[in-house]
Amino acid sequence: MKIKVAGEVKEVKEGLTLTELIEIEQVETPQYVTVSLNEEFVESGSFAETVLKDGDDVEFLYFMGGGR
Amino acid sequence: MAFTNEELERYSRHIILKEIGVKGQKKPLNGKVLIIGAGGLGAPAAMYLAAAGVGTIGIADADVVDLSNLQRQVIHTTNDIGKLKVESAAETMRAINPGIQVNTYHTFVSSENIMDLIADYDFILDGTDNFPAKFLINDACVMAKKPLSHAGIIRFKGQLTTIIPGEGPCYRCIFKNPPPKDAVPTCRQAGVIGAMGGVIGSLQAMEAVKYLTGTGDLLVGYLLTYDALTMEFHKIKLPSRKGGCAVCSDTPTITTLIDYEQIACDLKDR
Ligand SMILES: [Zn+2]
């Protein structure tokens, strides 16, 4: 199936969970990433139960603390 | 009040823009922007806002200029090392545009002073470098209903969003709480490419000028990210206001300001 990750279309296996996608994408500090799935925030405790479907649109939002 | 000939010439490249014009240029002259942090983000933002003729610019920072700042904080020069950052920044802004009022606040923002600091301003620009300050500024702006440009930079990456309380999501809608101390690296630990402050801080200034002049669409409800290594900008549409946001929902659970623990190494980054 095809999903969109950060605006890019990717081919992934059926039944992929958000936790697995986070591993594949090598998300930095995964315990602190915020995930938006089809423009809805996903509760951070439910990544493992979140099974992705064809056409899903996933965005990772990262903490960025610098500025000075 | 009509423009003087000097003002007409100084702002001629704005006035000639059909989206701004004479009428549009008067708005920033009557506008007040507070920049919190006179560093990587605040430096370019302050310079562009001074040049653009924002009538009153406040700048808040507790630090003095250090040699290690000069790689990115372009408002300060080698001669300014050891000076208060707010004084050094104010001198540069006044030199760029003597027609504006610059207010300096030599202080760290805290729950004690932030409501008073932001009260007089129309638009707040977050140029701080740590999560406790970023959450404090967000919460204060939501409570006081002040428009805010939030941004962060690290390594070769930067991001920003514009928060208009009541109209779109706030910082806490995206990130519920600050990460634990040292869980996520800061600039001092991880480094940052100097021009990143220029890219993202200038975009923050762009949002402030657009807000004051009423021009174009703001980054309300969007997070714009920039990766210098791949040269990609990505505009992420944020979920609409999260019903459960602790600070900006209709039934907030956070109703007083919180001073989270400052990350020790940020305090030393002077
Ligand atoms: Zn919120």
Coordinates of C-alpha atoms and ligand atoms in Angstrom, one line a residue:
Chain A
M1 CA 0.0 0.0 0.0
K2 CA 1.0 3.6 -0.4
I3 CA 1.1 6.2 2.3
K4 CA 2.4 9.8 2.5
V5 CA 5.1 10.5 5.0
A6 CA 6.1 14.1 5.4
G7 CA 4.5 14.9 2.0
E8 CA 6.4 12.0 0.2
V9 CA 4.5 9.0 -1.1
K10 CA 6.0 5.7 0.1
E11 CA 5.3 2.1 -0.5
V12 CA 4.9 0.2 2.8
K13 CA 3.7 -3.2 3.8
E14 CA 0.0 -3.8 4.7
G15 CA -0.8 -3.6 8.3
L16 CA 2.2 -1.4 9.2
T17 CA 1.8 0.2 12.6
L18 CA 2.9 3.7 13.5
T19 CA 5.6 2.3 15.8
E20 CA 7.0 0.3 12.9
L21 CA 6.9 3.4 10.6
I22 CA 8.8 5.4 13.3
E23 CA 11.5 2.7 13.2
I24 CA 11.7 2.6 9.4
E25 CA 11.9 6.4 9.2
Q26 CA 14.6 6.4 11.9
V27 CA 12.7 9.1 13.8
E28 CA 15.0 10.9 16.2
T29 CA 14.0 10.7 19.9
P30 CA 10.8 8.8 19.0
Q31 CA 9.4 9.0 22.5
Y32 CA 9.1 12.8 22.1
V33 CA 7.8 13.0 18.5
T34 CA 4.3 14.2 17.8
V35 CA 2.4 12.4 15.1
S36 CA -0.3 13.8 12.9
L37 CA -2.3 11.2 10.9
N38 CA -4.7 12.6 8.3
E39 CA -4.6 15.9 10.1
E40 CA -5.4 14.5 13.5
F41 CA -3.0 14.2 16.4
V42 CA -2.3 10.6 17.5
E43 CA -2.0 10.1 21.3
S44 CA 1.6 9.2 22.0
G45 CA 0.5 6.1 24.0
S46 CA -1.3 4.6 21.0
F47 CA 1.4 4.4 18.3
A48 CA 1.7 0.6 18.6
E49 CA -2.1 0.1 18.1
T50 CA -2.3 2.5 15.2
V51 CA -2.5 0.4 12.1
L52 CA -1.9 2.5 8.9
K53 CA -4.2 2.2 5.9
D54 CA -3.6 2.8 2.2
G55 CA -3.6 6.6 1.4
D56 CA -2.8 7.7 5.0
D57 CA -1.0 11.0 5.4
V58 CA 1.5 11.0 8.2
E59 CA 3.5 13.9 9.5
F60 CA 6.2 13.9 12.3
L61 CA 6.5 17.0 14.4
Y62 CA 9.7 17.4 16.2
F63 CA 10.8 19.5 19.2
M64 CA 13.2 22.1 18.2
G65 CA 14.4 24.1 21.2
G66 CA 17.2 26.3 19.8
G67 CA 16.9 29.9 18.9
R68 CA 19.9 31.8 20.3
Chain B
M1 CA -0.2 61.9 9.9
A2 CA 1.5 62.3 6.5
F3 CA 4.9 60.7 5.8
T4 CA 7.9 63.1 5.7
N5 CA 10.0 63.1 2.5
E6 CA 12.6 61.1 4.3
E7 CA 10.1 58.4 5.4
L8 CA 8.7 58.3 1.8
E9 CA 12.2 57.6 0.5
R10 CA 13.2 55.2 3.3
Y11 CA 10.1 53.0 2.9
S12 CA 9.7 53.5 -0.9
R13 CA 10.3 49.9 -1.7
H14 CA 7.4 48.9 0.6
I15 CA 5.1 51.7 -0.5
I16 CA 5.4 50.8 -4.1
L17 CA 4.1 47.3 -3.3
K18 CA 0.4 47.2 -4.2
E19 CA -0.2 45.0 -1.2
I20 CA 1.2 47.6 1.2
G21 CA 1.2 51.1 -0.2
V22 CA 1.2 54.3 1.8
K23 CA -1.7 53.1 4.0
G24 CA -0.1 49.7 4.6
Q25 CA 3.2 51.3 5.6
K26 CA 1.6 53.4 8.3
K27 CA 0.4 50.3 10.1
P28 CA 3.8 49.0 11.2
L29 CA 4.8 52.5 12.2
N30 CA 2.0 52.4 14.7
G31 CA 2.7 48.8 15.5
K32 CA 4.5 47.3 18.5
V33 CA 6.5 44.1 18.4
L34 CA 8.2 42.4 21.3
I35 CA 11.2 40.2 20.5
I36 CA 12.1 37.8 23.3
G37 CA 15.8 36.7 22.9
A38 CA 18.4 38.8 21.1
G39 CA 20.1 35.8 19.6
G40 CA 20.2 33.7 16.5
L41 CA 16.5 34.2 15.7
G42 CA 16.0 37.6 17.4
A43 CA 19.0 39.3 15.8
P44 CA 17.9 39.1 12.1
A45 CA 14.2 39.6 13.1
A46 CA 15.0 42.7 15.1
M47 CA 17.1 44.2 12.2
Y48 CA 14.4 43.6 9.6
L49 CA 11.6 44.9 11.8
A50 CA 13.7 48.0 12.6
A51 CA 14.4 48.5 8.9
A52 CA 10.7 47.9 8.0
G53 CA 9.7 50.8 10.3
V54 CA 7.9 48.9 13.1
G55 CA 7.3 52.0 15.3
T56 CA 8.0 50.3 18.6
I57 CA 10.2 47.3 19.1
G58 CA 10.8 45.8 22.5
I59 CA 13.8 43.4 23.0
A60 CA 14.2 41.2 26.1
D61 CA 17.3 39.3 26.9
A62 CA 19.3 38.7 30.1
D63 CA 22.7 37.9 28.5
V64 CA 25.8 39.7 27.5
V65 CA 27.4 39.3 24.0
D66 CA 29.9 36.5 23.9
L67 CA 32.4 35.7 21.2
S68 CA 30.7 32.4 20.4
N69 CA 27.4 34.3 19.6
L70 CA 28.9 36.1 16.6
Q71 CA 28.8 33.1 14.3
R72 CA 25.0 33.7 13.9
Q73 CA 23.8 36.7 16.0
V74 CA 24.4 39.3 13.3
I75 CA 23.0 42.2 15.3
H76 CA 26.1 42.2 17.5
T77 CA 29.7 42.9 16.4
T78 CA 33.1 42.0 17.7
N79 CA 33.2 45.4 19.5
D80 CA 30.1 44.5 21.4
I81 CA 31.6 41.5 23.3
G82 CA 30.8 42.0 27.0
K83 CA 28.0 44.4 26.4
L84 CA 24.4 43.7 27.3
K85 CA 22.7 42.0 24.4
V86 CA 19.7 44.2 24.6
E87 CA 21.9 47.4 24.5
S88 CA 24.0 46.1 21.6
A89 CA 20.8 45.1 19.7
A90 CA 19.2 48.5 20.4
E91 CA 22.2 50.4 19.1
T92 CA 22.1 48.4 15.9
M93 CA 18.4 48.9 15.5
R94 CA 18.6 52.7 16.2
A95 CA 21.5 52.9 13.7
I96 CA 19.4 51.2 11.0
N97 CA 16.4 53.4 11.7
P98 CA 16.5 56.4 14.1
G99 CA 12.8 56.9 13.5
I100 CA 11.7 54.0 15.7
Q101 CA 11.3 53.5 19.5
V102 CA 13.4 50.7 20.9
N103 CA 12.6 49.4 24.4
T104 CA 15.1 47.2 26.2
Y105 CA 14.3 44.7 28.9
H106 CA 17.5 43.2 30.5
T107 CA 15.8 40.2 32.0
F108 CA 15.0 36.5 31.7
V109 CA 11.3 36.1 31.0
S110 CA 9.5 34.3 33.9
S111 CA 6.0 33.8 35.1
E112 CA 6.5 36.9 37.3
N113 CA 7.2 39.4 34.5
I114 CA 5.9 38.0 31.2
M115 CA 2.3 39.2 31.4
D116 CA 3.6 42.8 32.1
L117 CA 6.2 42.5 29.3
I118 CA 3.8 41.4 26.6
A119 CA 0.9 43.6 27.7
D120 CA 1.9 46.7 25.6
Y121 CA 2.7 44.8 22.4
D122 CA 0.7 43.8 19.3
F123 CA 2.8 40.9 18.3
I124 CA 5.3 38.7 20.1
L125 CA 8.3 37.0 18.5
D126 CA 9.8 34.0 20.3
G127 CA 13.6 33.9 19.8
T128 CA 14.4 32.0 22.9
D129 CA 16.6 28.9 23.0
N130 CA 15.0 26.6 25.6
F131 CA 11.7 24.7 26.1
P132 CA 10.8 26.3 29.5
A133 CA 10.8 29.7 27.9
K134 CA 9.0 28.6 24.7
F135 CA 6.2 27.0 26.8
L136 CA 6.0 30.0 29.1
I137 CA 5.7 32.4 26.1
N138 CA 3.1 30.3 24.4
D139 CA 0.9 30.0 27.5
A140 CA 1.2 33.7 28.3
C141 CA 0.3 34.7 24.8
V142 CA -2.7 32.4 24.8
M143 CA -3.9 33.8 28.1
A144 CA -3.3 37.4 27.0
K145 CA -4.6 36.7 23.5
K146 CA -1.5 38.0 21.9
P147 CA -0.4 36.8 18.4
L148 CA 2.9 34.9 18.5
S149 CA 5.5 33.8 16.1
H150 CA 7.1 30.6 17.5
A151 CA 10.3 29.2 16.1
G152 CA 13.1 26.7 16.8
I153 CA 16.4 25.9 15.1
I154 CA 19.0 23.2 15.5
R155 CA 21.8 21.9 13.5
F156 CA 20.7 22.3 9.8
K157 CA 17.0 22.5 10.6
G158 CA 14.5 25.1 11.6
Q159 CA 10.7 25.5 11.9
L160 CA 8.1 28.1 12.8
T161 CA 4.4 28.6 13.2
T162 CA 2.2 31.6 13.9
I163 CA -0.2 31.4 16.8
I164 CA -3.3 33.6 17.0
P165 CA -5.1 32.5 20.1
G166 CA -8.6 31.4 19.3
E167 CA -8.0 31.1 15.6
G168 CA -5.6 28.2 15.4
P169 CA -3.6 25.7 17.3
C170 CA -1.0 26.8 19.9
Y171 CA 2.4 25.3 20.7
R172 CA 0.9 23.2 23.4
C173 CA -1.6 21.7 21.0
I174 CA 1.4 20.2 19.2
F175 CA 3.6 19.5 22.1
K176 CA 1.8 18.9 25.4
N177 CA 4.7 19.4 27.8
P178 CA 8.4 20.3 27.6
P179 CA 10.6 17.3 27.1
P180 CA 12.6 16.2 30.2
K181 CA 15.9 18.0 30.7
D182 CA 18.5 16.9 28.2
A183 CA 16.2 14.5 26.4
V184 CA 16.2 16.6 23.3
P185 CA 19.4 18.4 22.3
T186 CA 19.7 22.2 22.3
C187 CA 21.8 24.3 20.0
R188 CA 24.6 24.5 22.5
Q189 CA 24.9 20.7 22.7
A190 CA 24.1 20.0 19.0
G191 CA 25.3 23.1 17.2
V192 CA 23.5 25.2 14.6
I193 CA 24.5 26.5 11.2
G194 CA 24.7 30.3 11.5
A195 CA 22.5 31.3 8.6
M196 CA 19.7 29.2 10.0
G197 CA 18.8 32.0 12.4
G198 CA 18.8 34.3 9.4
V199 CA 16.4 32.1 7.4
I200 CA 14.0 31.4 10.2
G201 CA 14.3 34.7 12.1
S202 CA 13.6 36.6 8.8
L203 CA 10.5 34.4 8.3
Q204 CA 9.4 35.4 11.8
A205 CA 9.9 39.1 10.9
M206 CA 8.0 38.4 7.7
E207 CA 5.0 37.1 9.7
A208 CA 5.1 40.1 12.0
V209 CA 5.2 42.6 9.1
K210 CA 2.3 40.7 7.4
Y211 CA 0.3 40.7 10.6
L212 CA 0.8 44.4 11.2
T213 CA 0.1 45.4 7.6
G214 CA -2.7 42.8 7.2
T215 CA -1.1 41.4 4.1
G216 CA -1.3 37.8 2.9
D217 CA -1.9 34.6 4.8
L218 CA -0.2 33.9 8.1
L219 CA 1.2 30.5 9.2
V220 CA -1.7 30.0 11.5
G221 CA -2.5 26.3 11.6
Y222 CA 0.7 25.4 9.8
L223 CA 4.2 24.4 10.8
L224 CA 6.8 25.4 8.2
T225 CA 9.9 23.3 8.4
Y226 CA 13.2 23.9 6.6
D227 CA 16.1 21.5 6.1
A228 CA 19.2 23.2 4.9
L229 CA 20.9 20.0 3.9
T230 CA 18.2 19.0 1.4
M231 CA 17.1 22.6 0.8
E232 CA 13.5 21.5 1.4
F233 CA 10.7 23.6 2.9
H234 CA 7.7 21.6 4.1
K235 CA 4.5 23.2 5.2
I236 CA 2.6 20.9 7.5
K237 CA -1.1 21.5 8.0
L238 CA -1.7 21.2 11.7
P239 CA -4.8 19.5 13.1
S240 CA -7.4 22.2 14.0
R241 CA -7.4 23.3 17.6
K242 CA -7.2 20.2 19.8
G243 CA -10.3 20.1 22.0
G244 CA -8.1 18.8 24.8
C245 CA -5.4 21.4 24.8
A246 CA -4.4 22.2 28.3
V247 CA -4.1 25.9 27.7
C248 CA -6.0 27.0 24.6
S249 CA -9.2 24.8 24.8
D250 CA -12.4 26.4 26.0
T251 CA -12.0 24.5 29.3
P252 CA -8.2 24.9 30.0
T253 CA -6.5 22.9 32.8
I254 CA -3.5 25.3 32.8
T255 CA -4.7 28.7 34.0
T256 CA -1.6 30.0 35.7
L257 CA 1.9 30.3 34.2
I258 CA 4.5 27.6 34.9
D259 CA 8.2 28.1 35.3
Y260 CA 9.7 24.8 34.1
E261 CA 13.2 24.0 35.2
Q262 CA 15.7 25.9 33.1
I263 CA 18.2 23.6 31.3
A264 CA 21.4 24.4 33.1
C265 CA 23.6 24.4 30.0
D266 CA 21.3 26.9 28.3
L267 CA 21.8 29.3 31.2
K268 CA 25.6 29.1 30.6
D269 CA 25.2 29.7 26.8
R270 CA 26.0 33.4 27.0
Ligands
ZN1 ZN -3.4 24.8 22.4

